[in-house]
Amino acid sequence: MNNIHYPSITVWEITLKCNLKCLHCGSSAGEKTTDELSTKEGVKLCRDLKEIGCKGVALMGGELFLRKDWYEIGREIKDLGMNLSVVSNGFCNVEDIIPKLTKLETDCVTVGLDGLADTHDYIRGVKGSFEKAVEFMRASNEAGLTTNAITTVHKINFEEIPKMTEFILEDVGVDWQLQEAIPIGRFPLELMLSEEEYYSLGMFISSLQKKYSKERVTGGHNFGFHSKVIPNLSLYPEWNGCYAGISVLGIRCNGDVVGCLTLSDEFVEGNIRDRSIIDIWNDPNSFAYNRRFKKEMLGEKCIDCKYRLSCKGGCTCRSFSTTGKIHNDPHCFYRFEKKKNNI
């Protein structure tokens, strides 16, 4: 029997093997681990995800296309009636991959693009990675697949973001999602955006949404909170607290289950080799930090906020990775505006 919650999206990191060396990689990907789920375990996971009401699965890595059975897993997801998304660095054989994605009728293809050529190659750690990413996006778009560029913003590429606008939206002609880099994995805290830079980025995204549309330019799902000036920037209609374990689910390549793939080991709810995802998801004690939220769990940054019961202290990952506490997110538009206006 399903829990009252169901995952609208499961993000599954199917391998840690990667051909790039991205500065902001939250999983410190590179080498394949020895404990990846087998194809058989992966197929069972897909069927169990369908059982708990999952609507869609996003496959990523590492670099997902370096896993030999990625197509078989994708085929299972589609055959079960779930949406299939892929997140890639684009550093792959376009002639081989794009026809397979087309045959799968992949619902969304997302490719990382973190700057113009020199900046992107520096951040990604491999020369020529920009050219490959752009080639992949163009080929995906021309094949009729819904294609997005995703940019992870931090101090290294912050000033270059406006210069990317026309290239991504007009020249390449794909949609654009922007998200903030969080200090997990290889990414250092000192390169994270300041509060002022974060707010400025929010204003920039808002201006692009007015010019293009919210469908063409989106902010990450945890962008903002309760601004009086900036509208909600994600495709969610409003922010009602962290979605981890509520409508979002993360699966690591070894079968570890987390509410959101960005969360650290402290938030692992179990492993599908020990208990099925059905049992873990429907366990009333799972994801307690969100499903059993109480105002007493709020940190000092959020405890006195008038939005505390609906916002629930913002993004769990950003809160924990920057303050060591949950429900205590430091990057909040509402708090910034209060401080700026001395109210």
mmCIF file of N, CA, C and O in Angstrom, residues 27 46 49 51 61 84-85 108 123 183 209 212-213 260 291 296 312 322:
data_model
loop_
_atom_site.group_PDB
_atom_site.id
_atom_site.type_symbol
_atom_site.label_atom_id
_atom_site.label_comp_id
_atom_site.label_asym_id
_atom_site.label_seq_id
_atom_site.Cartn_x
_atom_site.Cartn_y
_atom_site.Cartn_z
ATOM 1 N N SER A 27 29.302 14.600 -6.140
ATOM 2 C CA SER A 27 29.570 13.199 -5.843
ATOM 3 C C SER A 27 31.047 12.841 -5.967
ATOM 4 O O SER A 27 31.409 11.676 -5.796
ATOM 5 N N CYS A 46 13.346 -0.185 -10.875
ATOM 6 C CA CYS A 46 12.386 0.520 -11.736
ATOM 7 C C CYS A 46 10.962 0.043 -11.460
ATOM 8 O O CYS A 46 10.032 0.856 -11.347
ATOM 9 N N LEU A 49 9.804 1.323 -8.114
ATOM 10 C CA LEU A 49 9.486 2.752 -8.176
ATOM 11 C C LEU A 49 8.097 2.971 -8.754
ATOM 12 O O LEU A 49 7.331 3.820 -8.278
ATOM 13 N N GLU A 51 5.684 0.932 -8.487
ATOM 14 C CA GLU A 51 4.761 0.454 -7.442
ATOM 15 C C GLU A 51 4.447 1.539 -6.425
ATOM 16 O O GLU A 51 3.321 1.617 -5.915
ATOM 17 N N GLY A 61 24.921 10.683 -13.701
ATOM 18 C CA GLY A 61 26.119 10.079 -13.160
ATOM 19 C C GLY A 61 26.779 11.031 -12.189
ATOM 20 O O GLY A 61 26.089 11.860 -11.586
ATOM 21 N N LEU A 84 11.045 9.609 -18.634
ATOM 22 C CA LEU A 84 12.483 9.398 -18.601
ATOM 23 C C LEU A 84 13.214 10.694 -18.919
ATOM 24 O O LEU A 84 12.984 11.301 -19.963
ATOM 25 N N SER A 85 14.087 11.108 -17.995
ATOM 26 C CA SER A 85 14.972 12.243 -18.227
ATOM 27 C C SER A 85 16.413 11.768 -18.109
ATOM 28 O O SER A 85 16.697 10.804 -17.396
ATOM 29 N N CYS A 108 13.099 14.303 -21.570
ATOM 30 C CA CYS A 108 13.897 15.507 -21.364
ATOM 31 C C CYS A 108 15.379 15.151 -21.374
ATOM 32 O O CYS A 108 15.787 14.190 -20.718
ATOM 33 N N ILE A 123 36.166 24.787 -15.626
ATOM 34 C CA ILE A 123 35.334 24.228 -14.556
ATOM 35 C C ILE A 123 35.188 22.716 -14.713
ATOM 36 O O ILE A 123 35.236 21.974 -13.726
ATOM 37 N N PRO A 183 28.241 23.620 -1.344
ATOM 38 C CA PRO A 183 29.508 23.004 -0.925
ATOM 39 C C PRO A 183 29.382 21.542 -0.490
ATOM 40 O O PRO A 183 29.396 21.207 0.692
ATOM 41 N N GLN A 209 12.843 35.530 -17.307
ATOM 42 C CA GLN A 209 11.526 34.908 -17.385
ATOM 43 C C GLN A 209 10.491 35.878 -17.939
ATOM 44 O O GLN A 209 9.580 35.474 -18.664
ATOM 45 N N TYR A 212 11.451 35.977 -21.828
ATOM 46 C CA TYR A 212 11.241 34.725 -22.562
ATOM 47 C C TYR A 212 9.999 33.997 -22.041
ATOM 48 O O TYR A 212 8.958 34.063 -22.658
ATOM 49 N N SER A 213 10.116 33.315 -20.941
ATOM 50 C CA SER A 213 9.002 32.668 -20.246
ATOM 51 C C SER A 213 9.602 31.827 -19.137
ATOM 52 O O SER A 213 10.806 31.516 -19.131
ATOM 53 N N CYS A 260 16.984 13.337 -1.263
ATOM 54 C CA CYS A 260 17.470 14.134 -2.384
ATOM 55 C C CYS A 260 18.910 13.719 -2.625
ATOM 56 O O CYS A 260 19.663 13.521 -1.669
ATOM 57 N N ARG A 291 9.027 14.750 6.652
ATOM 58 C CA ARG A 291 7.670 14.231 6.816
ATOM 59 C C ARG A 291 7.115 14.479 8.223
ATOM 60 O O ARG A 291 5.904 14.562 8.409
ATOM 61 N N GLU A 296 9.963 23.155 16.196
ATOM 62 C CA GLU A 296 11.095 23.054 17.122
ATOM 63 C C GLU A 296 12.374 22.608 16.416
ATOM 64 O O GLU A 296 13.474 22.742 16.960
ATOM 65 N N LYS A 312 9.576 25.924 6.183
ATOM 66 C CA LYS A 312 10.265 24.843 6.898
ATOM 67 C C LYS A 312 11.787 24.973 6.846
ATOM 68 O O LYS A 312 12.518 23.984 6.870
ATOM 69 N N THR A 322 26.093 24.150 4.796
ATOM 70 C CA THR A 322 26.676 25.457 5.112
ATOM 71 C C THR A 322 26.615 25.820 6.585
ATOM 72 O O THR A 322 27.465 26.573 7.068
#
